[in-house]
Coordinates of C-alpha atoms and ligand atoms in Angstrom, one line a residue:
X328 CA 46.6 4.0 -24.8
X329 CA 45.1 3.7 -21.2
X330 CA 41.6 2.8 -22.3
X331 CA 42.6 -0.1 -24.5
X332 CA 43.4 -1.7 -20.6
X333 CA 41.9 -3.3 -18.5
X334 CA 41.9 -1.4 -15.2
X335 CA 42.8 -4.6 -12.9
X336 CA 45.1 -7.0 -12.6
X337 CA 45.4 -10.2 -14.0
X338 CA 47.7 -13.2 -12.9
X339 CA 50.5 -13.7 -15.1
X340 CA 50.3 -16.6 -17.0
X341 CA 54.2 -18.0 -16.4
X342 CA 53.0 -17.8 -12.6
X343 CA 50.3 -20.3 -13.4
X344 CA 52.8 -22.4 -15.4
X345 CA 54.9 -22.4 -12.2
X346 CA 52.5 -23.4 -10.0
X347 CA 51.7 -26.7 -12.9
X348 CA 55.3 -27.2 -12.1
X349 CA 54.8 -27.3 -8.4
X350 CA 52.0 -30.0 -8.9
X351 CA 54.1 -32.3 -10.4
X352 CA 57.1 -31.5 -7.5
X353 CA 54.1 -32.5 -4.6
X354 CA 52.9 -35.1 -6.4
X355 CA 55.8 -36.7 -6.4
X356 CA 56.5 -35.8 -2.8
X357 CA 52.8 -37.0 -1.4
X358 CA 53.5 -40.4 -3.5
X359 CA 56.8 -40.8 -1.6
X360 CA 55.7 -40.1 1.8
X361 CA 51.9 -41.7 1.7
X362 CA 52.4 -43.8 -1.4
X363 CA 49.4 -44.0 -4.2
X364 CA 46.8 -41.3 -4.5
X365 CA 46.4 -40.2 -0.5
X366 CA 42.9 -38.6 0.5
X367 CA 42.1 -35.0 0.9
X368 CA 38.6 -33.7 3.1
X369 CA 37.8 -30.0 1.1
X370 CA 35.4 -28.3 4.0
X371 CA 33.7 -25.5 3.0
X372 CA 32.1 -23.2 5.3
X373 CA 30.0 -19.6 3.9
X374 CA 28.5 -18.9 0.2
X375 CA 28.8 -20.2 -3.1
X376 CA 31.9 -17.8 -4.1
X377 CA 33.8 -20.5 -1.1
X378 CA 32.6 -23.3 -2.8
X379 CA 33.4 -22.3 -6.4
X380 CA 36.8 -21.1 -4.5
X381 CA 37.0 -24.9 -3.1
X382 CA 36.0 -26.6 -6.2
X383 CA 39.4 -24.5 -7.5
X384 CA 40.7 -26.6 -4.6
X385 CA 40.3 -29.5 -5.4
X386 CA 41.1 -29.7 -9.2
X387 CA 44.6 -28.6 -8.1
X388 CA 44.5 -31.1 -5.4
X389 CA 43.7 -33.9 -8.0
X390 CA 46.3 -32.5 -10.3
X391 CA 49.0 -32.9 -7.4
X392 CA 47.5 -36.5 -7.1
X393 CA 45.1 -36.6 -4.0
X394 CA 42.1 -38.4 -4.1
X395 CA 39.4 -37.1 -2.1
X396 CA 36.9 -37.8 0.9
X397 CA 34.1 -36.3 2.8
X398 CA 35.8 -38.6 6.2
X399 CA 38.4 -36.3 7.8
X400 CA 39.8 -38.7 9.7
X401 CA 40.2 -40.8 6.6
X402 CA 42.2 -37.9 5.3
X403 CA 46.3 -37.0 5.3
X404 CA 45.3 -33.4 4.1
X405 CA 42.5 -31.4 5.7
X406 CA 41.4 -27.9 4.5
X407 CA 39.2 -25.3 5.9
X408 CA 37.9 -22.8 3.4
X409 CA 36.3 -20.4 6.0
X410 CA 33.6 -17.8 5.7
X411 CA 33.8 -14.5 8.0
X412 CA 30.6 -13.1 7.3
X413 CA 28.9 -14.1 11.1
X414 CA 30.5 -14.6 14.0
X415 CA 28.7 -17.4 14.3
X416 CA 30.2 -18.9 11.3
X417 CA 33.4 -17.9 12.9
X418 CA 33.1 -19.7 16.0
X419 CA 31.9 -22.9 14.0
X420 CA 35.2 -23.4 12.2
X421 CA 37.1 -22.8 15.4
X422 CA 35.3 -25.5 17.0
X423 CA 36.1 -27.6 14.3
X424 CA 39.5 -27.0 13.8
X425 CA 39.5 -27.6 17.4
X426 CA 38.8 -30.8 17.3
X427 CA 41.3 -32.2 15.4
X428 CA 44.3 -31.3 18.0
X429 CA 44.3 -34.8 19.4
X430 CA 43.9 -36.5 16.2
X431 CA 46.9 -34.3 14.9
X432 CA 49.1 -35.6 17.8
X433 CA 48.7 -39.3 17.3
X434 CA 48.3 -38.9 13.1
X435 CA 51.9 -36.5 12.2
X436 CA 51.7 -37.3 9.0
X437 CA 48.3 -35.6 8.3
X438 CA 48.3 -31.9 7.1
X439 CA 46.1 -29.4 8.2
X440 CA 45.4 -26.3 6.0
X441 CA 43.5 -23.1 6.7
X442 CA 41.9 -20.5 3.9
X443 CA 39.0 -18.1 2.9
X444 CA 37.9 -15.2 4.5
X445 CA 38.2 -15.7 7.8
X446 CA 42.0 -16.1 7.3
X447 CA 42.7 -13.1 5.3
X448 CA 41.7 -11.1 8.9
X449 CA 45.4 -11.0 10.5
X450 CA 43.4 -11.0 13.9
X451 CA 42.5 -14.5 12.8
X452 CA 45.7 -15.7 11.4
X453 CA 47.3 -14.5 14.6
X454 CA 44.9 -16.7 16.7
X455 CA 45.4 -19.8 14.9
X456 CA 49.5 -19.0 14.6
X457 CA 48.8 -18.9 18.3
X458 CA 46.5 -21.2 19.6
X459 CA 46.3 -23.9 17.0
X460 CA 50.0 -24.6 16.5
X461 CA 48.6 -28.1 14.8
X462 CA 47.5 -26.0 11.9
X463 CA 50.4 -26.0 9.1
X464 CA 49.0 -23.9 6.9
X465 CA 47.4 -20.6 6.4
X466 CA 46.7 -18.9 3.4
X467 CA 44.4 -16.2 2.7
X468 CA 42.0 -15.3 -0.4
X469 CA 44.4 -13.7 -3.0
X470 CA 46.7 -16.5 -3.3
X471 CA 44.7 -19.5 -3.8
X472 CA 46.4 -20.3 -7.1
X473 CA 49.0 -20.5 -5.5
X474 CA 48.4 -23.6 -3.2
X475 CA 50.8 -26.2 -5.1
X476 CA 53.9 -23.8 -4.2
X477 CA 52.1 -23.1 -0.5
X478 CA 51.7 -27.0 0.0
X479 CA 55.2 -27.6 -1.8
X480 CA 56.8 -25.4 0.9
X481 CA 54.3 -26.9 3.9
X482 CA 55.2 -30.6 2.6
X483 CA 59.4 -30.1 2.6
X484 CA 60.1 -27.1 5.3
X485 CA 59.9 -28.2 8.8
X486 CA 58.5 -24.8 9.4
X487 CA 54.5 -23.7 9.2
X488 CA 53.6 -21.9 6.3
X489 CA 51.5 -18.3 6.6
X490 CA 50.7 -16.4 3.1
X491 CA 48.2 -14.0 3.5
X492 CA 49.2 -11.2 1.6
X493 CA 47.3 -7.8 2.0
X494 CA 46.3 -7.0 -2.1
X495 CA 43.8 -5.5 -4.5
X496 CA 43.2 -9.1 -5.9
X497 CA 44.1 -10.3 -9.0
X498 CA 42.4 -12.5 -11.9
X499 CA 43.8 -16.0 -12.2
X500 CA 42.4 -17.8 -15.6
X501 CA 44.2 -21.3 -16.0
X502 CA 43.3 -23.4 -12.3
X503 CA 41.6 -26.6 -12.9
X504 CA 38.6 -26.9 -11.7
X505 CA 37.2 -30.2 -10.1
X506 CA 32.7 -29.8 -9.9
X507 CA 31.1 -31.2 -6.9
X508 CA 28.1 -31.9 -9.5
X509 CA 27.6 -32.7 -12.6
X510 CA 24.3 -30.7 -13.7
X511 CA 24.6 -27.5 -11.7
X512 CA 28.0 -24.9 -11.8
X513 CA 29.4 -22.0 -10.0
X514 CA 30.8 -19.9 -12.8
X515 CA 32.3 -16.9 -10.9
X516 CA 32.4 -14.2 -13.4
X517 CA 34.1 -11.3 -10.8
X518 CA 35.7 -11.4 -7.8
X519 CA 35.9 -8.6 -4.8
X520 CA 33.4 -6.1 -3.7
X521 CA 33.6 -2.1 -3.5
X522 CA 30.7 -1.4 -2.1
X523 CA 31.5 -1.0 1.7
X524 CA 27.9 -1.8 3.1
X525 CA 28.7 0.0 6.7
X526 CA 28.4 -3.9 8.6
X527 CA 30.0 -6.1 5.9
X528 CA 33.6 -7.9 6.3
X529 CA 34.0 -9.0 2.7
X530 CA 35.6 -5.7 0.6
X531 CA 38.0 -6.2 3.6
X532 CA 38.9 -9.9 2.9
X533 CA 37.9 -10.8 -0.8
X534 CA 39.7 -7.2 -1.8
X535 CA 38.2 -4.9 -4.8
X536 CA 36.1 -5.9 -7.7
X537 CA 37.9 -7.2 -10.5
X538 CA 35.9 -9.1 -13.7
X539 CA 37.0 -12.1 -15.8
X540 CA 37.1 -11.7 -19.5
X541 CA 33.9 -12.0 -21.2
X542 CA 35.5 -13.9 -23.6
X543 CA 36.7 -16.1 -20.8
X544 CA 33.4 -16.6 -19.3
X545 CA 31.9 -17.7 -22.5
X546 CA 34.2 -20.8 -23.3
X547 CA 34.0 -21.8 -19.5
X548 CA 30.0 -21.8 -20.3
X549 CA 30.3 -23.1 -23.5
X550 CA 32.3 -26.3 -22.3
X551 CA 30.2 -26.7 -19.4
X552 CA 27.1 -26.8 -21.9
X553 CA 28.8 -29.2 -23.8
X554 CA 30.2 -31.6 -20.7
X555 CA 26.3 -32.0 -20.1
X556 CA 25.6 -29.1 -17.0
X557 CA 22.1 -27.4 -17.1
X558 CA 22.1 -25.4 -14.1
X559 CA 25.2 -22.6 -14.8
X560 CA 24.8 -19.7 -11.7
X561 CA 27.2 -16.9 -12.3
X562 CA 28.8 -15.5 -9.0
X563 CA 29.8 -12.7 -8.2
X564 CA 29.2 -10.5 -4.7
X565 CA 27.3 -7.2 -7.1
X566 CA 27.4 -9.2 -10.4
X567 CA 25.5 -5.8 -11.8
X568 CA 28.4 -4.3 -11.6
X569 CA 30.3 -6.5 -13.8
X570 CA 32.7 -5.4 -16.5
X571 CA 33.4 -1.7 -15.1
X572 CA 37.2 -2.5 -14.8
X573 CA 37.3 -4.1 -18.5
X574 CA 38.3 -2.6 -21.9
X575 CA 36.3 -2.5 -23.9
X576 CA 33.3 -2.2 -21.3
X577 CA 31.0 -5.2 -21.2
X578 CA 27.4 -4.8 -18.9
X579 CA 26.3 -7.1 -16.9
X580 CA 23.1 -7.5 -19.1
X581 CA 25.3 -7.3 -22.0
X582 CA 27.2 -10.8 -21.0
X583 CA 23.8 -12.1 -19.7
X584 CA 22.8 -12.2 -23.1
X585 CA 25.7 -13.5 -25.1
X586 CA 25.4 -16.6 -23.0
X587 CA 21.6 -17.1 -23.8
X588 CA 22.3 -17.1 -27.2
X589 CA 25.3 -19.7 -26.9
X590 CA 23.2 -23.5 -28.8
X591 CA 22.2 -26.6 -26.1
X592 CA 19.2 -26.9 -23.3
X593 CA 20.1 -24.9 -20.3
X594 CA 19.2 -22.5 -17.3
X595 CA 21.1 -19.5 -16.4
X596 CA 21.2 -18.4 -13.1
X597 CA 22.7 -15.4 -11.1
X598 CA 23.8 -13.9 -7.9
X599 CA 24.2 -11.6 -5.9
X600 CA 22.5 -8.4 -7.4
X601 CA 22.9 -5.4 -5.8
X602 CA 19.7 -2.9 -6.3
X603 CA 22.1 0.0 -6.6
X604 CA 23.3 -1.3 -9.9
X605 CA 20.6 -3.0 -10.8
X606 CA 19.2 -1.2 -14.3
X607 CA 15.8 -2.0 -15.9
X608 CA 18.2 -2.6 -19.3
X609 CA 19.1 -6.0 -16.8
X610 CA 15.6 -6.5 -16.0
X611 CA 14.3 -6.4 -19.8
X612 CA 17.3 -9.0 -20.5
X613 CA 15.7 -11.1 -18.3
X614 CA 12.3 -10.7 -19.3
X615 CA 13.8 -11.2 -23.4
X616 CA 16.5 -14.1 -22.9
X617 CA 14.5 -17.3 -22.6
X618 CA 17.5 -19.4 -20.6
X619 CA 17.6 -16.9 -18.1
X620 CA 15.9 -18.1 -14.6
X621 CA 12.9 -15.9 -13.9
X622 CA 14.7 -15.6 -10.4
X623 CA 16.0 -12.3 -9.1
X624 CA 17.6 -12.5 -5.7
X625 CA 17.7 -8.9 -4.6
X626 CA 18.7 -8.1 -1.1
X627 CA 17.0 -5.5 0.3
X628 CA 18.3 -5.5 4.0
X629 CA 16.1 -3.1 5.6
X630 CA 12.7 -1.0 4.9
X631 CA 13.9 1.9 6.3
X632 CA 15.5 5.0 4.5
X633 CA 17.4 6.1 7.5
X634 CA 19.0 2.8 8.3
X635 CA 19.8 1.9 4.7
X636 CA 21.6 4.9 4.8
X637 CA 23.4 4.1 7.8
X638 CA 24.4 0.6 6.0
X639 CA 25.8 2.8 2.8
X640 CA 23.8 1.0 0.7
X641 CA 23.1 3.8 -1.8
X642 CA 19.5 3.1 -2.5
X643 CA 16.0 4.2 -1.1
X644 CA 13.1 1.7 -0.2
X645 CA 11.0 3.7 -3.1
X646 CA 14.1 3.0 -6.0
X647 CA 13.8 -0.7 -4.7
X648 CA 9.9 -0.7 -5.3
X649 CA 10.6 0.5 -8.3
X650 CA 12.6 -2.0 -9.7
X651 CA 10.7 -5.3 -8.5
X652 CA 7.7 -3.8 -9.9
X653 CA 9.1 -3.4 -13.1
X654 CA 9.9 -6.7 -12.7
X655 CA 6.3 -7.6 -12.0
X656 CA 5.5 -5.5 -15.2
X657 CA 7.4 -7.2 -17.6
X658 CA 7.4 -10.6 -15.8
X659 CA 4.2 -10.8 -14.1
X660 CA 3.4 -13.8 -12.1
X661 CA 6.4 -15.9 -13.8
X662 CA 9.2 -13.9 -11.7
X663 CA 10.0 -14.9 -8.4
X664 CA 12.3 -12.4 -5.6
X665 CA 14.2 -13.7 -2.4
X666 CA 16.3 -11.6 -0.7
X667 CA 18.4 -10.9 2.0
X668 CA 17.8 -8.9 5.3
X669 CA 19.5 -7.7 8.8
X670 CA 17.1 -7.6 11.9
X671 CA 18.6 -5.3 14.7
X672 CA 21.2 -2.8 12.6
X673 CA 23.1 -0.9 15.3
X674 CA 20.2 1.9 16.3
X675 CA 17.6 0.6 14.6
X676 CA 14.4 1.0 16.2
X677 CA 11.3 -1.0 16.1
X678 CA 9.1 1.3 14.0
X679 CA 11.8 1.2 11.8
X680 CA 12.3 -2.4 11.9
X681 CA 8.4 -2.4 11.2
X682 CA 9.3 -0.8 7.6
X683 CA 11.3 -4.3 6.9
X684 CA 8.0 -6.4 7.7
X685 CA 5.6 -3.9 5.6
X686 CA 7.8 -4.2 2.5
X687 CA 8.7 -8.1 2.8
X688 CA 4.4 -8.0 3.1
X689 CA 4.7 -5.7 -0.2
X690 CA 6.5 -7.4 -2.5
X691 CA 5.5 -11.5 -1.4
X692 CA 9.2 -13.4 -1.7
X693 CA 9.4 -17.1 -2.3
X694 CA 12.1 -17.1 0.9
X695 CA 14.2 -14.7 2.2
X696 CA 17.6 -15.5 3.7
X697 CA 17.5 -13.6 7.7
X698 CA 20.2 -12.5 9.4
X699 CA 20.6 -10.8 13.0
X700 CA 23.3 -8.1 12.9
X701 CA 26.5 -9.8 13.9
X702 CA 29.2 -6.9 14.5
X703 CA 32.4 -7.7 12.4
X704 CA 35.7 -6.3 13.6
X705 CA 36.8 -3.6 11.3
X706 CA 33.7 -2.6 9.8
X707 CA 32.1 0.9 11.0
X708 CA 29.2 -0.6 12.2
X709 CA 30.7 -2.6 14.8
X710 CA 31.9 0.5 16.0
X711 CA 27.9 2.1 16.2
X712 CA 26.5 2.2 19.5
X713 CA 23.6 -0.9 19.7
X714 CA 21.3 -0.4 23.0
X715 CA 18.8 -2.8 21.5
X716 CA 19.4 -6.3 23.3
X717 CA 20.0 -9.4 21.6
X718 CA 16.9 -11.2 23.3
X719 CA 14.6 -8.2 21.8
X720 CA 16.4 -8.6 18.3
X721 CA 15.4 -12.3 18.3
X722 CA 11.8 -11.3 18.9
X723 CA 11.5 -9.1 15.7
X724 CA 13.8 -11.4 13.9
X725 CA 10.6 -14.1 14.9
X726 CA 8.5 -11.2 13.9
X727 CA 9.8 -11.5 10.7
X728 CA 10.1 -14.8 9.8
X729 CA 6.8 -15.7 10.8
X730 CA 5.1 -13.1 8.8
X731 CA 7.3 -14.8 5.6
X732 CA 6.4 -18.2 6.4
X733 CA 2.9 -17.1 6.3
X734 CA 3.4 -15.6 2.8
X735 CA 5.1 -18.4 1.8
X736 CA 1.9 -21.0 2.8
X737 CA -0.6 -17.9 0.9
X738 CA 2.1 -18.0 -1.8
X739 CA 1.7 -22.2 -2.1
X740 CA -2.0 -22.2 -2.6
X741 CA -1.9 -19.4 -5.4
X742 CA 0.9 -21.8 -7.4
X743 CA -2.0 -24.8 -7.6
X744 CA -2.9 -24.8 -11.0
X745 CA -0.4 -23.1 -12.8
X746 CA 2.0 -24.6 -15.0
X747 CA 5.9 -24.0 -14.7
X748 CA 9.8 -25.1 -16.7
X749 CA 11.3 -27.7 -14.6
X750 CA 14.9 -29.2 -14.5
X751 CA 14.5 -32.7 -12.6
X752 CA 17.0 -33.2 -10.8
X753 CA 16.4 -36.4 -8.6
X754 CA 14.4 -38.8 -6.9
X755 CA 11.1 -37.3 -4.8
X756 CA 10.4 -37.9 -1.7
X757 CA 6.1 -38.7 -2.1
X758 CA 6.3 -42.0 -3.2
X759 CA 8.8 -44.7 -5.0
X760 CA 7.4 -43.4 -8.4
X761 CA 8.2 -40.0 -8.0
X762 CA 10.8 -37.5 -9.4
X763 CA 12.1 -34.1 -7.7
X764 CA 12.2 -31.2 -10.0
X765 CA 12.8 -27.3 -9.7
X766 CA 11.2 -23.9 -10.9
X767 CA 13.1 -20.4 -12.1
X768 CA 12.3 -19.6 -8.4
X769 CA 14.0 -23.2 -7.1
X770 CA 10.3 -24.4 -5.6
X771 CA 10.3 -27.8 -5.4
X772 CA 7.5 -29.7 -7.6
X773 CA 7.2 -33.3 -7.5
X774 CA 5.5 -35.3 -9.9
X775 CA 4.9 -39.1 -11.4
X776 CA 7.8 -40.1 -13.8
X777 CA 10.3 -42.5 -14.3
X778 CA 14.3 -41.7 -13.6
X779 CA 15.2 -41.5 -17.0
X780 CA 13.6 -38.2 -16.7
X781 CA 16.1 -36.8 -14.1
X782 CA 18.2 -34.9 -15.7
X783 CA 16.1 -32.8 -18.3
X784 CA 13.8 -29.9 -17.8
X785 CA 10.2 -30.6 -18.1
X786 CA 7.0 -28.7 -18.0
X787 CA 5.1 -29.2 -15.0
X788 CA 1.3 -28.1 -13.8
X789 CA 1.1 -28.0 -10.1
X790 CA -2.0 -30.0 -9.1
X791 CA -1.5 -29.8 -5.3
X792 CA 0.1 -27.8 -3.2
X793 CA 1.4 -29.6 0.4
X794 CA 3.5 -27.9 3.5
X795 CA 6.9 -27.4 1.5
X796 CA 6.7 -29.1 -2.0
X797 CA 4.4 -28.8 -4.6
X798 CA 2.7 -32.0 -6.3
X799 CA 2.1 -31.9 -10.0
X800 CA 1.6 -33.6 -13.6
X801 CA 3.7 -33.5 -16.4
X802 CA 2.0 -31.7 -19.4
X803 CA 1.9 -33.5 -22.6
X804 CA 3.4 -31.1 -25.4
Ligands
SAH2252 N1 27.1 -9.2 -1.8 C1 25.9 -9.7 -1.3 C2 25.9 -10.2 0.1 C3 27.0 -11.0 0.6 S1 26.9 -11.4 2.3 C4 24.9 -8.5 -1.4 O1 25.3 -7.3 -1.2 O2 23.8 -8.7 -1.5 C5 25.3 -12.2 2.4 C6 24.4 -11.6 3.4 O3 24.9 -11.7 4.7 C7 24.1 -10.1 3.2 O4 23.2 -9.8 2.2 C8 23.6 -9.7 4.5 O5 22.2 -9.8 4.6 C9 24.3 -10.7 5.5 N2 25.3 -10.0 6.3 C10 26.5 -9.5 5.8 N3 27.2 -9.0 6.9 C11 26.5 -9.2 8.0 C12 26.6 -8.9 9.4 N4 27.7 -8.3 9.8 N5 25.6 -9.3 10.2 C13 24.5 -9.9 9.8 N6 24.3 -10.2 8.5 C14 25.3 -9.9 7.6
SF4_2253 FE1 29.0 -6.9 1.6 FE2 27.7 -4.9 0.6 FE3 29.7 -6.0 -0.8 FE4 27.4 -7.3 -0.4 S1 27.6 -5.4 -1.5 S2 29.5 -8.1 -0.2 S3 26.8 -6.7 1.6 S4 29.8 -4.9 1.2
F3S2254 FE1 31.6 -15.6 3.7 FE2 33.6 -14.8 2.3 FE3 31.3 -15.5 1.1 S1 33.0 -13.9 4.2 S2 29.8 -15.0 2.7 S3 32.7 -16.9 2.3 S4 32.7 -14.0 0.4

């Protein structure tokens, strides 16, 4: 029967065998050509669904024996894992892949490898097919598991290799996985977006939303608690929309709290929520499941009704209120909110730009990430007429993060006294004898303690707060 399916695809499991067998074929080619274990430079440009993506990378990288390095100019592979979200980031990895045309020409034995979401835009791909003729290979977001094959065919054709399939998306279980730490992980627990936010590239280039297995996402926590990690963040671009596509349905709060309940000392972190989906049943799991982070990253984008309408975001400033106050209620002082906002949407006026400041002065975020528009080809809103100049979008986007930074100094002085659950994660930066530790809400508390602490969460009463960190005791139990 239909319902006993899942309603996306999933990656056949003799195509991941295949691509085990072309790890052995390139390892076996790389050793040949460069002799033992040549290096490979993984750079990662855009957000933490990249960098899970590049970790993915890597642990096939290390399976078809590369070992690895930050130096690209040590390197005989290079990859770009690009992010499309701003032109700005755009034009970054141009330069950079720029720069490398010279250093290609005297070094033909190095490889150089283009991916992510910039590169599933076939405006993009047709550029560097064009202008970069140095680059050898291209390969957009849906076929990452598929790299041993890709690099197989880059390493033995004299021809450059373009796969960038136009697709749904599919679910690929099975890819090693090599961590770029060993306390925090990126557990991406969906992939895709529907959402169509009217100024947003990625539904375009990450395809639609498709969920792992709960069942899946369990063991991958489960052996991640057990290898030692404390810090597990699940990723996904609306992760309160996760399981919609599975049979038998699974909530997002549902998962949430089959993890909490898994044995070991650990945090669980989340992101992105999107308020549309986001249901008080999430918010009570929160407030209930004592592993979860008392962190809820909610973007917001704008103040205004009209222009979150005009971003088809499907909610209302008031629904918004409504949740992080519910949040308040049930959390009180221990819940902390960032979020994530435009300045200077395509027709947005001042006094409606004005909204944005009033609720950011409303609802008191530990930090906000702030973003001018940045029109992305393809996307309705690049197509919206935008008589506001760029200079005057810079002055609100000032506006705005001078009003947060003040928040942020009021919202330092009301921390001083009060105790929070810290995971110490290093070396602080106040003295020789101190250690660097972070709340739910990732401030940063340093206290007096020796190393052997790092690693471990502590409790922590802040005893005085300073410009950017906190400086506090450890409580004796
Ligand atoms: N899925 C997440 C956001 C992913 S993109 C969510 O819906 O919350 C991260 C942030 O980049 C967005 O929240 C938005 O604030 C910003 N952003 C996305 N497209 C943008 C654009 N065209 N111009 C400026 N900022 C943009
Ligand atoms: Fe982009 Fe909106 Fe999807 Fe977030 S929810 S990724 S902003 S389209
Ligand atoms: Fe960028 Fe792609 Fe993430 S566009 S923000 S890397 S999903």
């Amino acid at each position: 029967m239909e319902d006993n399916k899942r309603k996306t695809a999933v990656v056949d499991e003799n195509e991941i065998a295949k691509q085990r067998k072309f790890c052995e074929k390139v390892a076996s080619v790389v050793s040949k050509r460069y002799g033992e274990k040549p290096l490979a430079c993984v750079i990662t440009y855009g957000c933490q669904q990249n960098v899970a993506d590049s970790e993915r990378i890597k642990g096939m990288l290390k399976e078809m024996g590369y070992g690895f390095t930050e130096n690209r100019f040590e390197a005989k592979l290079i990859v770009f894992n690009t992010c499309a979200v701003r032109e700005h980031a755009e034009d970054r990895v141009f330069g950079n892949i720029g720069t490398l045309k010279s250093y290609k020409q005297e070094n033909r034995d190095v490889l150089i490898a283009c991916c992510g979401c910039m590169m599933q835009q076939q405006h993009i791909a047709d550029r560097i097919k064009q202008s970069f003729p140095f680059v050898d290979l291209v390969f957009g977001t849906h076929v990452v598991h598929r790299l041993p094959e890709l690099l197989f065919n880059s390493l033995t054709r004299k021809k450059r290799v373009f796969e960038i399939p136009d697709m749904d998306g599919a679910i690929a279980e099975g890819v090693p996985v090599l961590r770029d730490n060993d306390r925090k992980a990126w557990l991406p627990i969906m992939y895709g977006c529907n959402n169509f936010c009217s100024y947003c590239i990625v539904p375009y280039v990450r395809g639609r939303e498709r969920s792992r297995e709960a069942a899946d996402i369990i063991r991958e926590a489960r052996e991640l608690i057990a290898d030692g990690y404390k810090e597990i963040t699940l990723l996904g671009q609306n992760v309160n929309s996760y399981g919609k596509d599975l049979a038998p349905k699974v909530t997002f709060a549902e998962l949430l709290q089959r993890i909490n309940e898994l044995d070991g000392d650990f945090r669980i972190r989340f992101m992105t929520s999107h308020p549309k989906d986001c249901t008080k049943e999430l918010i009570e799991t929160m407030a209930r499941c004592d592993k979860i982070a008392k962190h809820l990253h909610l973007p917001f984008q704008s103040g205004n009704d009209r222009v979150l309408k005009a971003m088809n975001r499907h909610y209302n400033r008031a629904k918004y209120l409504e949740l992080i106050n519910y949040a308040k209620e049930l959390m009180g002082d221990d819940i902390a909110f960032t979020s994530d906002i435009i300045v200077g949407f395509p027709g947005e006026t001042y006094e409606e730009f004005k909204d944005t400041l009033s609720l950011v002065d409303e609802v008191k975020f530990t930090s906000l990430f702030t973003f001018i528009f940045s029109p992305r080809k393809g996307t309705p809103a690049a197509e919206m007429p935008d008589p506001v100049s760029h200079e005057e979008k810079t002055k609100w986007f000032k506006e705005l993060t001078d009003l947060q930074e003040k928040i942020s100094a009021e919202n330092m002085k009301k921390y001083d006294g009060r105790s929070f659950k810290c995971f110490v994660y290093g070396k602080g930066k106040l003295g020789d004898n101190y250690v660097a530790s972070r709340t739910d809400g990732n401030l940063i508390i340093e206290f007096e303690g020796d190393e052997s602490l790092i690693g471990t969460f502590q409790k922590i009463k802040v005893i005085e707060p300073l410009t950017y960190v906190l400086r506090g005791e450890r409580e004796r139990n």
